[in-house]
mmCIF file of C-alpha atoms in Angstrom:
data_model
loop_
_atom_site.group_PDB
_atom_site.id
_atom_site.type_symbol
_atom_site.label_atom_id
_atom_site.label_comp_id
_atom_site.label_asym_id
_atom_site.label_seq_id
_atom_site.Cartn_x
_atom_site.Cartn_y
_atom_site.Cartn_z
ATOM 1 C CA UNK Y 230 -39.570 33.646 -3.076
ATOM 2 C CA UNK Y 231 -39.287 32.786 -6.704
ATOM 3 C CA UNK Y 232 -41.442 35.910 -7.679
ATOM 4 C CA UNK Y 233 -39.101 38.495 -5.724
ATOM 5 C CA UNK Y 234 -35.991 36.582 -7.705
ATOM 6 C CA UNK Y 235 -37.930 37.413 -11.129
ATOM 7 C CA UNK Y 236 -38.678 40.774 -9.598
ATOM 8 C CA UNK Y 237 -34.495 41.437 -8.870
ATOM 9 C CA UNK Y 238 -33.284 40.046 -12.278
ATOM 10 C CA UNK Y 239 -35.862 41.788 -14.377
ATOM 11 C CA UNK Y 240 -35.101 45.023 -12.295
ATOM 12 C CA UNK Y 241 -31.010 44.805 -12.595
ATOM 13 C CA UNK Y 242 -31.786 43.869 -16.347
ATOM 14 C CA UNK Y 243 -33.570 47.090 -16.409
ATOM 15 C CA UNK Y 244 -31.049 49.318 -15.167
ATOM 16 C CA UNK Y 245 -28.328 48.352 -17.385
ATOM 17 C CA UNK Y 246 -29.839 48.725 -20.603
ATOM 18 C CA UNK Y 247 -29.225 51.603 -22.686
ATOM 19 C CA UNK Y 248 -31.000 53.313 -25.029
ATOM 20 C CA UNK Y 249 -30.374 52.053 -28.681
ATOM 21 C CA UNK Y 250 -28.886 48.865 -27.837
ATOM 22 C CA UNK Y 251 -30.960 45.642 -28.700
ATOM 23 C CA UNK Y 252 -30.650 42.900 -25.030
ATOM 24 C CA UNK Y 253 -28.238 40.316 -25.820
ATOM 25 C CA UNK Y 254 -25.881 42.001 -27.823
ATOM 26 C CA UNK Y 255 -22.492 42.898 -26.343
ATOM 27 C CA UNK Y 256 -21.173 46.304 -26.390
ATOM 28 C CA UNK Y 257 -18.355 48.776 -24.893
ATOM 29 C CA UNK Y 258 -18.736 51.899 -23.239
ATOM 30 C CA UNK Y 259 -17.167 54.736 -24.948
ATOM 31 C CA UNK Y 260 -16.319 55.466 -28.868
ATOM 32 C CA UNK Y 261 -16.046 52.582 -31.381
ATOM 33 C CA UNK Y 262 -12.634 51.634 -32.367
ATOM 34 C CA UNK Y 263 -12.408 49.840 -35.589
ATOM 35 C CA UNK Y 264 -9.974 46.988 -36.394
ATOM 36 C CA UNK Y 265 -7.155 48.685 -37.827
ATOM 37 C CA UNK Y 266 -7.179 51.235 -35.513
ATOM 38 C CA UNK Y 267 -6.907 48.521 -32.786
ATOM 39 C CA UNK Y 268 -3.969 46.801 -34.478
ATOM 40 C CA UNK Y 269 -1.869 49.865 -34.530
ATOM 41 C CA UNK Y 270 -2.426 50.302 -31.256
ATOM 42 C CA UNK Y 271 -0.737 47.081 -30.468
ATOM 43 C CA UNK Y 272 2.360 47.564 -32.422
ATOM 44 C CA UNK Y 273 4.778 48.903 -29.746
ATOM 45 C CA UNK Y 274 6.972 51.467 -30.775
ATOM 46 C CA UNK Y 275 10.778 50.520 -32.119
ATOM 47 C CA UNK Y 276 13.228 50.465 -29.287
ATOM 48 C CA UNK Y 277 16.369 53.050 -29.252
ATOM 49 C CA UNK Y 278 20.038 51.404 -29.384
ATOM 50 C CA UNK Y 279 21.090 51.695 -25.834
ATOM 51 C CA UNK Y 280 24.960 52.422 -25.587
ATOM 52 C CA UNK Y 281 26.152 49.399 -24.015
ATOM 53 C CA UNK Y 282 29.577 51.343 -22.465
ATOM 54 C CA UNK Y 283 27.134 53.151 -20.223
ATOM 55 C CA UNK Y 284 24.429 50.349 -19.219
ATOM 56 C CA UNK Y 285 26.800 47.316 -18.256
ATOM 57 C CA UNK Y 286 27.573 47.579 -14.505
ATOM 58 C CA UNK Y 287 31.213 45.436 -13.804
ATOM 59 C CA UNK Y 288 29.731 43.449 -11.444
ATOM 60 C CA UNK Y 289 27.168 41.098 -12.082
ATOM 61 C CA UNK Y 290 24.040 41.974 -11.307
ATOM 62 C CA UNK Y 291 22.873 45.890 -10.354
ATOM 63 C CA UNK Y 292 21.898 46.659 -6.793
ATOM 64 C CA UNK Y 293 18.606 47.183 -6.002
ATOM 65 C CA UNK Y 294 19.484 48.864 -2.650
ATOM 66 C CA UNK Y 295 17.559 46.722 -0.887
ATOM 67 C CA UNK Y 296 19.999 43.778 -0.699
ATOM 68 C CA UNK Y 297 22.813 43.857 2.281
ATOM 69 C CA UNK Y 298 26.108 44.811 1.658
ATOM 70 C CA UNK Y 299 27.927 41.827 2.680
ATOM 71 C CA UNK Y 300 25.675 38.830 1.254
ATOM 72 C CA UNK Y 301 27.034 34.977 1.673
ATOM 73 C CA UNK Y 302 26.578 32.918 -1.050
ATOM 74 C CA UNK Y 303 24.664 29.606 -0.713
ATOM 75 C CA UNK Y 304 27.160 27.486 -3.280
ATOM 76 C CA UNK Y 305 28.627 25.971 0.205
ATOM 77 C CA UNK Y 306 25.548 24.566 1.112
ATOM 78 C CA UNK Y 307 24.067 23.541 -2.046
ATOM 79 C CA UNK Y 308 27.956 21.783 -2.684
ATOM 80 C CA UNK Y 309 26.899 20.008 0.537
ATOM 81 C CA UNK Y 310 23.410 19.171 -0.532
ATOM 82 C CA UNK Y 311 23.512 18.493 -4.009
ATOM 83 C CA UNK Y 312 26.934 15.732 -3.167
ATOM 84 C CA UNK Y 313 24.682 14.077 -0.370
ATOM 85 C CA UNK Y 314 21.707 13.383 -3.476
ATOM 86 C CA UNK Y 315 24.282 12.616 -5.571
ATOM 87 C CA UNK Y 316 25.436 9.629 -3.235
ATOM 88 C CA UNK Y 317 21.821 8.495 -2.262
ATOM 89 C CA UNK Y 318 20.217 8.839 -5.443
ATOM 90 C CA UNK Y 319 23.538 7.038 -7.003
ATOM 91 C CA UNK Y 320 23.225 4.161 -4.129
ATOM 92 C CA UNK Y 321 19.145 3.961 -4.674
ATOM 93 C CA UNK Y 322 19.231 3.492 -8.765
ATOM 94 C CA UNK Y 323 22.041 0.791 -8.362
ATOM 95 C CA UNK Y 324 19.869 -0.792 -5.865
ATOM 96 C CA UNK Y 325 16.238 -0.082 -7.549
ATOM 97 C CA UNK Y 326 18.083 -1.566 -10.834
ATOM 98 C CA UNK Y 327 19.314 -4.561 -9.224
ATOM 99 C CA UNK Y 328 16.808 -5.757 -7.352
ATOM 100 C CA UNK Y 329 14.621 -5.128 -10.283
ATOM 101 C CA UNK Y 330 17.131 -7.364 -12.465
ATOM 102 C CA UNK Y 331 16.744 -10.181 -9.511
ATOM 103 C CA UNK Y 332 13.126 -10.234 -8.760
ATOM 104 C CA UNK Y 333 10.702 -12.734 -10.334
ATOM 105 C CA UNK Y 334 7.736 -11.804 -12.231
ATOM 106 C CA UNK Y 335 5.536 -12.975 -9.088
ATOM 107 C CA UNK Y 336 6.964 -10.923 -6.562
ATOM 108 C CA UNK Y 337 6.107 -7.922 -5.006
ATOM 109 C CA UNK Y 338 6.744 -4.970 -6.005
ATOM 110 C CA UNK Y 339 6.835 -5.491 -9.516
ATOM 111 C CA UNK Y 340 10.025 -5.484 -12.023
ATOM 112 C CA UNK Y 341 8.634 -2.921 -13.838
ATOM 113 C CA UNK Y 342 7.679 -0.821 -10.764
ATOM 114 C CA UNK Y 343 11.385 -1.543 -9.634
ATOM 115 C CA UNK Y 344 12.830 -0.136 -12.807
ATOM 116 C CA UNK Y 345 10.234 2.842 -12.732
ATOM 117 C CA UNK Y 346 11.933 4.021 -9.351
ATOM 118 C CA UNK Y 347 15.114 3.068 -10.904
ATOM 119 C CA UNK Y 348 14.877 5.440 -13.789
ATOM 120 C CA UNK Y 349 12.888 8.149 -11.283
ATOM 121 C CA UNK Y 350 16.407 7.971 -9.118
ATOM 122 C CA UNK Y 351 18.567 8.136 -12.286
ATOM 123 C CA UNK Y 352 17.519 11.575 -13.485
ATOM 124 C CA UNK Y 353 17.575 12.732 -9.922
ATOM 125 C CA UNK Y 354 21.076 11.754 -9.909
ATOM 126 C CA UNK Y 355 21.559 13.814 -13.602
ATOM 127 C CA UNK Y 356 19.681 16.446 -11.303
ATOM 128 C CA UNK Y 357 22.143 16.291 -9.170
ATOM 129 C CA UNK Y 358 25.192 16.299 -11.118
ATOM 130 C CA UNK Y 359 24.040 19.173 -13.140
ATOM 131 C CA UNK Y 360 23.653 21.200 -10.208
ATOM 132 C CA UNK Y 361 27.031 20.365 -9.105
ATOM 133 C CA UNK Y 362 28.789 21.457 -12.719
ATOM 134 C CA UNK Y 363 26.513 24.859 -11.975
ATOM 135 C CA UNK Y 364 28.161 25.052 -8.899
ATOM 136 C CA UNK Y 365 31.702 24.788 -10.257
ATOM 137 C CA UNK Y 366 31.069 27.076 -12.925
ATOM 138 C CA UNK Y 367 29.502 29.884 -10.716
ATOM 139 C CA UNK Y 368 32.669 29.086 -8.349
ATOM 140 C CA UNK Y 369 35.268 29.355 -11.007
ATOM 141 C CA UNK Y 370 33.363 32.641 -12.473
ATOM 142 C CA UNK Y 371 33.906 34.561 -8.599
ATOM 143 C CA UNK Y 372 37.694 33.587 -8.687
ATOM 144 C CA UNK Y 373 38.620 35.096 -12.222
#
C-alpha cells in the first residue's frame, strides 16, 4: 500500500515539472513581470470629477428596481422595540447595581459578578437610547 502511495506522488511530481525549472522552486506560468512593472499595475487610474447636478437623485437613496413601490418603514416597530429594552435594561442595571451594592462578599453570585451584569445592562441601555435618537432623527428627516 505504501509502495503504490510512493508510486502516485513520484508520478504526479513527474508530470508537473517543466523543463528548466530546478523541484522546489516556485514559479508562474506565463512571462516574467518584474517589480516595477507590477507596481504600476496597481496604481489605479485618477478618477474624473463627476458633475454632482446630474448624479444626486432628490430622494434618498436610487432605486434598484427591484424594491416595491410602496415600502413601510420599520421605525414603528423598532420605536416599539428599542422603548421596551430601554425599560428592561433600565429596570435590570438599577437592580444588578443594587443588589450588587447589598450583597456580602460571601454570597452568591458574587459583587463583582453583580456589577459585571450591571455594567453589561448599562451599555445595552446606551444601545438602546442611541437607537431611539436614530429613530427621531430618521423621523424628523421624512417630515422636512
Amino acid at each position: 500500500m505504501q509502495d503504490d502511495v510512493v508510486q502516485l506522488f513520484r508520478t504526479c511530481r513527474a508530470a508537473t515539472r517543466r523543463p528548466g525549472i530546478q523541484p522546489g522552486t516556485a514559479f508562474a506560468p506565463g512571462p516574467v513581470i518584474s517589480r516595477s512593472e507590477v507596481s504600476s499595475m496597481s496604481q489605479m487610474p485618477p478618477r474624473e470629477p463627476r458633475d454632482d447636478s446630474q448624479s444626486r437623485s432628490p430622494t434618498r437613496h436610487r432605486r434598484s428596481g427591484t424594491e416595491p413601490l410602496a415600502a413601510r418603514s420599520d421605525l414603528g416597530l423598532r420605536t416599539i422595540l428599542s422603548t421596551a429594552a430601554l425599560v428592561v435594561f433600565a429596570l435590570a442595571t438599577a437592580g444588578f447595581a443594587w443588589w450588587a451594592t447589598s450583597s456580602s462578599r460571601d454570597s452568591s453570585p458574587s459583587s463583582t459578578v453583580l456589577g459585571v451584569l450591571a455594567a453589561v445592562c448599562g451599555v445595552l441601555l446606551l444601545v438602546a437610547v442611541l437607537d431611539l435618537a436614530v429613530i427621531h432623527r430618521r423621523r424628523s428627516g421624512q417630515r422636512g
